[in-house]
Amino acid sequence: MTNDPTPPNQTPEDASERMDIRTIARLANVSIATVSRTINRVSTVNPKMAKRVWEVIEKLDFVPNTQARALVSGRSKLFGLLISEITNPFFPELIQGFEEIAVEHGYEILISSTNHDPKRMSHCIRRMLERKVEGVAIMTFGIEEPLLEQLAKRKVPLVFIDVGPDRPGISVLKVDYHHGIRQAVQHLAALGHRRIAFVSGPKLLHSAQSRLAAYTKSMHECGIVPDPGWIVEGDHTLEGGVAAMGQLLAQDDLATAVLCSNDMTAIGVLHKLYRTGLRVPDDISVIGFDDIHIAEVTIPPLTTIQMSRFEIAKAAFDALQSQVESPNQLIGKREFNISTSLIVRESTSYPRGTMEHLRKKST
Amino acid sequence: MTNDPTPPNQTPEDASERMDIRTIARLANVSIATVSRTINRVSTVNPKMAKRVWEVIEKLDFVPNTQARALVSGRSKLFGLLISEITNPFFPELIQGFEEIAVEHGYEILISSTNHDPKRMSHCIRRMLERKVEGVAIMTFGIEEPLLEQLAKRKVPLVFIDVGPDRPGISVLKVDYHHGIRQAVQHLAALGHRRIAFVSGPKLLHSAQSRLAAYTKSMHECGIVPDPGWIVEGDHTLEGGVAAMGQLLAQDDLATAVLCSNDMTAIGVLHKLYRTGLRVPDDISVIGFDDIHIAEVTIPPLTTIQMSRFEIAKAAFDALQSQVESPNQLIGKREFNISTSLIVRESTSYPRGTMEHLRKKST
DNA sequence: GTGAAAGCGCTAACAC
DNA sequence: GTGTTAGCGCTTTCAC
């Protein structure tokens, strides 16, 4: 099978064995270098020859081998994308943006989910190293330092979201959680809410900490001292939201509004409330975070804080690309700002009793 | 920069330049062949040497270059995964399963979304060809024949869902839509529904056609002749569901139950109903298809037809792997059966009026 | 059982 | 402007 000549009954078109740059060169009567140059659109090639080469390429339907290209050029044209769990709609939306931009620029992406498991993360990083990624976007909202070493040691450009070690070759996307969260708290306070609960994300996540801190700060700004009982830990999943709302419900003095660390949590909260027979927003207001697509059609439509996936994807890609393609300029940490802002829909309203109170007043 | 010797101020550990099998060989005092064999766990290597090699590898934290391996061995250990839109939660759940299994078996996956755009699909296929994937799972629920040619011509093993050309090297996952859909229709009929509407998927999708056909057949089995007006075309998105329900609502004789081609559609339908002030399931029953995770917490929890993502992922991977690793045995089309079954939750009940009717009867 | 040597398909010097 | 040649980092005959 190795070196049998093309069987006589095969037309040259489907002689699919050994289709390489050399074959093209022979058929187009040029050298392999010319073929390579043509494919890579080097401007110095004689248009006549180029045309001949392209014709042969099209006729044979030749596709260059990326592995060989990568091996010799040292450019894999591959970026790693590390996420925590593909199952949270936030991430697919982010992936979509990242992939779009990457492909547009001739890059491929290698996606890995860590599922919050450090062991898995270590595997993911190893695999990325083996495939020689040129950079990796770490969108897990938190990473163990030792694992990071693997990448840093090899000088792989990195971009983090939120949390980022301050080193050359590392960019970080600074999300302005406070802006959106303050808007949310103010929105609630303006409506008359004082007892505003917060369902946080897993406390080991930096982003979760930042969101919590933004909540606390915003509450103080509104002159409210948050009761520790109002803060309960979720885990950014549907089930976590259900459980967290359960905890809140078990308390004597029920909050009149619940701010959630992400939309999945909020959807869980909505569900638990539905199960309990409490109406949103009549009995209690709920606010999410992320503004995933589905938040528009929850029942009721979710008031939430938007954080643009596209903005993040774009910034992450740009950070990586600039590190790779012009490593000399701008060495050192680069920061990108990501904004957040409140989207008011229908899961927020006056605290229970306010309407009656107002009505009485006006009568 | 090319051939400068290790600077004296650098310890060998961080002499990160040119870390290859050769370096390991030199430091372990063996030949590169032995290093290669050790890494590949060839059993004939002398344990003593192997130990020495592993020690050096660990000390230098050496990671083999997959590109080079792939180039010389002809095995990229890469599978392509073609999906229609990553934004539909069905797919991330499928990706998760596929990735898990693939990584377990030493494969990496290249994910591409076509977004239902033939042009994009053509790009995706091209990129996969360039990266020399060893097989591709086409989970788009429909593909244009000409594009398929690209893959088939190069004898890339393929696995389709639902629709599959009958050729060697091509496997197909046959989903038994009829089973689940019949259960759904019977469930509805048993509850007393006769006017059961169906929101289909995009009509150009094979899977959508199959689901529609299963609905029609099941209706007839229950002795109901479906009115053409009951069948409206959606597009498997939230918005499509909203729009489809809008169409249904505009009709004189409103259906008492709506069966949807997928869960996203059903969630859209639920939302439109909520907007209209109709209660589910009191005024109208709704059934979805897929059983995505979020279906458990919709309001009300969605009765839906389950199609196991894990089962699909596993079958797809197995099909591909068996084609790649033992191409001689079982040449030809291989079929895998995927089952579907009804999960009854709370979006279905008696048609409006039945309860009162029953109550009257019993009084 | 181990090493030397020949490439895998391509790019990038370097001559011409 | 085009061709020749030397590898990229690895696996895999093939001798020993």
PDB file of N, CA, C and O (backbone and C1' of nucleotides) in Angstrom, chain D residues 2-15:
ATOM      1  P    DT D   2       8.028  34.082 -10.682  1.00  0.00           P
ATOM      2  O5'  DT D   2       9.096  32.961 -10.352  1.00  0.00           O
ATOM      3  C5'  DT D   2       9.970  32.483 -11.391  1.00  0.00           C
ATOM      4  C4'  DT D   2      11.009  31.585 -10.774  1.00  0.00           C
ATOM      5  C3'  DT D   2      10.439  30.375 -10.053  1.00  0.00           C
ATOM      6  O3'  DT D   2      10.790  29.246 -10.829  1.00  0.00           O
ATOM      7  C1'  DT D   2      12.226  31.390  -8.843  1.00  0.00           C
ATOM      8  P    DG D   3      10.330  27.814 -10.517  1.00  0.00           P
ATOM      9  O5'  DG D   3      11.664  27.269  -9.830  1.00  0.00           O
ATOM     10  C5'  DG D   3      12.862  27.228 -10.590  1.00  0.00           C
ATOM     11  C4'  DG D   3      14.021  26.836  -9.693  1.00  0.00           C
ATOM     12  C3'  DG D   3      13.837  25.496  -8.974  1.00  0.00           C
ATOM     13  O3'  DG D   3      15.046  24.777  -9.094  1.00  0.00           O
ATOM     14  C1'  DG D   3      14.392  27.181  -7.422  1.00  0.00           C
ATOM     15  P    DT D   4      15.136  23.232  -8.710  1.00  0.00           P
ATOM     16  O5'  DT D   4      16.416  23.194  -7.772  1.00  0.00           O
ATOM     17  C5'  DT D   4      17.207  24.367  -7.554  1.00  0.00           C
ATOM     18  C4'  DT D   4      18.112  24.150  -6.340  1.00  0.00           C
ATOM     19  C3'  DT D   4      18.040  22.782  -5.674  1.00  0.00           C
ATOM     20  O3'  DT D   4      19.324  22.445  -5.200  1.00  0.00           O
ATOM     21  C1'  DT D   4      17.365  24.432  -4.117  1.00  0.00           C
ATOM     22  P    DT D   5      19.625  21.115  -4.449  1.00  0.00           P
ATOM     23  O5'  DT D   5      19.464  21.633  -2.941  1.00  0.00           O
ATOM     24  C5'  DT D   5      20.303  22.697  -2.484  1.00  0.00           C
ATOM     25  C4'  DT D   5      20.039  22.968  -1.012  1.00  0.00           C
ATOM     26  C3'  DT D   5      19.938  21.699  -0.146  1.00  0.00           C
ATOM     27  O3'  DT D   5      20.668  21.940   1.037  1.00  0.00           O
ATOM     28  C1'  DT D   5      18.067  23.049   0.222  1.00  0.00           C
ATOM     29  P    DA D   6      21.179  20.745   1.902  1.00  0.00           P
ATOM     30  O5'  DA D   6      20.919  21.284   3.378  1.00  0.00           O
ATOM     31  C5'  DA D   6      21.152  22.666   3.676  1.00  0.00           C
ATOM     32  C4'  DA D   6      20.198  23.100   4.786  1.00  0.00           C
ATOM     33  C3'  DA D   6      20.056  22.079   5.928  1.00  0.00           C
ATOM     34  O3'  DA D   6      20.019  22.793   7.148  1.00  0.00           O
ATOM     35  C1'  DA D   6      17.942  22.557   5.057  1.00  0.00           C
ATOM     36  P    DG D   7      20.320  22.048   8.531  1.00  0.00           P
ATOM     37  O5'  DG D   7      19.358  20.746   8.417  1.00  0.00           O
ATOM     38  C5'  DG D   7      18.495  20.423   9.505  1.00  0.00           C
ATOM     39  C4'  DG D   7      17.456  21.527   9.709  1.00  0.00           C
ATOM     40  C3'  DG D   7      16.377  21.102  10.698  1.00  0.00           C
ATOM     41  O3'  DG D   7      16.109  22.157  11.591  1.00  0.00           O
ATOM     42  C1'  DG D   7      15.404  21.606   8.589  1.00  0.00           C
ATOM     43  P    DC D   8      15.866  21.849  13.125  1.00  0.00           P
ATOM     44  O5'  DC D   8      14.309  22.077  13.342  1.00  0.00           O
ATOM     45  C5'  DC D   8      13.728  23.368  13.408  1.00  0.00           C
ATOM     46  C4'  DC D   8      12.226  23.189  13.448  1.00  0.00           C
ATOM     47  C3'  DC D   8      11.760  22.072  14.364  1.00  0.00           C
ATOM     48  O3'  DC D   8      11.329  22.649  15.588  1.00  0.00           O
ATOM     49  C1'  DC D   8      10.678  21.964  12.193  1.00  0.00           C
ATOM     50  P    DG D   9      12.024  22.241  16.968  1.00  0.00           P
ATOM     51  O5'  DG D   9      11.308  20.867  17.306  1.00  0.00           O
ATOM     52  C5'  DG D   9       9.896  20.838  17.535  1.00  0.00           C
ATOM     53  C4'  DG D   9       9.447  19.399  17.479  1.00  0.00           C
ATOM     54  C3'  DG D   9      10.178  18.465  18.441  1.00  0.00           C
ATOM     55  O3'  DG D   9       9.203  17.778  19.191  1.00  0.00           O
ATOM     56  C1'  DG D   9      10.179  17.576  16.257  1.00  0.00           C
ATOM     57  P    DC D  10       9.513  16.617  20.183  1.00  0.00           P
ATOM     58  O5'  DC D  10       9.225  15.340  19.302  1.00  0.00           O
ATOM     59  C5'  DC D  10       7.880  14.963  19.084  1.00  0.00           C
ATOM     60  C4'  DC D  10       7.799  14.095  17.854  1.00  0.00           C
ATOM     61  C3'  DC D  10       8.095  12.629  18.070  1.00  0.00           C
ATOM     62  O3'  DC D  10       6.876  11.976  18.390  1.00  0.00           O
ATOM     63  C1'  DC D  10       8.986  13.475  16.005  1.00  0.00           C
ATOM     64  P    DT D  11       6.898  10.489  18.929  1.00  0.00           P
ATOM     65  O5'  DT D  11       6.943   9.655  17.574  1.00  0.00           O
ATOM     66  C5'  DT D  11       5.800   9.675  16.724  1.00  0.00           C
ATOM     67  C4'  DT D  11       6.066   8.814  15.503  1.00  0.00           C
ATOM     68  C3'  DT D  11       6.188   7.331  15.767  1.00  0.00           C
ATOM     69  O3'  DT D  11       5.500   6.690  14.694  1.00  0.00           O
ATOM     70  C1'  DT D  11       8.119   8.070  14.642  1.00  0.00           C
ATOM     71  P    DT D  12       5.053   5.190  14.776  1.00  0.00           P
ATOM     72  O5'  DT D  12       6.031   4.494  13.746  1.00  0.00           O
ATOM     73  C5'  DT D  12       6.282   5.124  12.487  1.00  0.00           C
ATOM     74  C4'  DT D  12       7.488   4.478  11.824  1.00  0.00           C
ATOM     75  C3'  DT D  12       7.686   3.007  12.177  1.00  0.00           C
ATOM     76  O3'  DT D  12       7.924   2.303  10.972  1.00  0.00           O
ATOM     77  C1'  DT D  12       9.680   4.196  12.499  1.00  0.00           C
ATOM     78  P    DT D  13       7.417   0.806  10.781  1.00  0.00           P
ATOM     79  O5'  DT D  13       8.692  -0.051  11.214  1.00  0.00           O
ATOM     80  C5'  DT D  13       9.304  -0.919  10.276  1.00  0.00           C
ATOM     81  C4'  DT D  13      10.109  -0.175   9.224  1.00  0.00           C
ATOM     82  C3'  DT D  13      11.282  -1.002   8.744  1.00  0.00           C
ATOM     83  O3'  DT D  13      11.276  -1.151   7.328  1.00  0.00           O
ATOM     84  C1'  DT D  13      12.044   1.084   9.678  1.00  0.00           C
ATOM     85  P    DC D  14      12.031  -2.304   6.602  1.00  0.00           P
ATOM     86  O5'  DC D  14      13.530  -2.177   7.150  1.00  0.00           O
ATOM     87  C5'  DC D  14      14.401  -1.163   6.631  1.00  0.00           C
ATOM     88  C4'  DC D  14      15.643  -1.134   7.488  1.00  0.00           C
ATOM     89  C3'  DC D  14      16.283  -2.494   7.693  1.00  0.00           C
ATOM     90  O3'  DC D  14      17.428  -2.557   6.833  1.00  0.00           O
ATOM     91  C1'  DC D  14      16.311  -1.158   9.688  1.00  0.00           C
ATOM     92  P    DA D  15      18.252  -3.895   6.633  1.00  0.00           P
ATOM     93  O5'  DA D  15      19.653  -3.313   7.078  1.00  0.00           O
ATOM     94  C5'  DA D  15      20.398  -4.006   8.010  1.00  0.00           C
ATOM     95  C4'  DA D  15      21.191  -3.050   8.888  1.00  0.00           C
ATOM     96  C3'  DA D  15      22.281  -3.798   9.651  1.00  0.00           C
ATOM     97  O3'  DA D  15      23.480  -3.048   9.684  1.00  0.00           O
ATOM     98  C1'  DA D  15      20.725  -2.819  11.183  1.00  0.00           C
TER      99       DA D  15
END
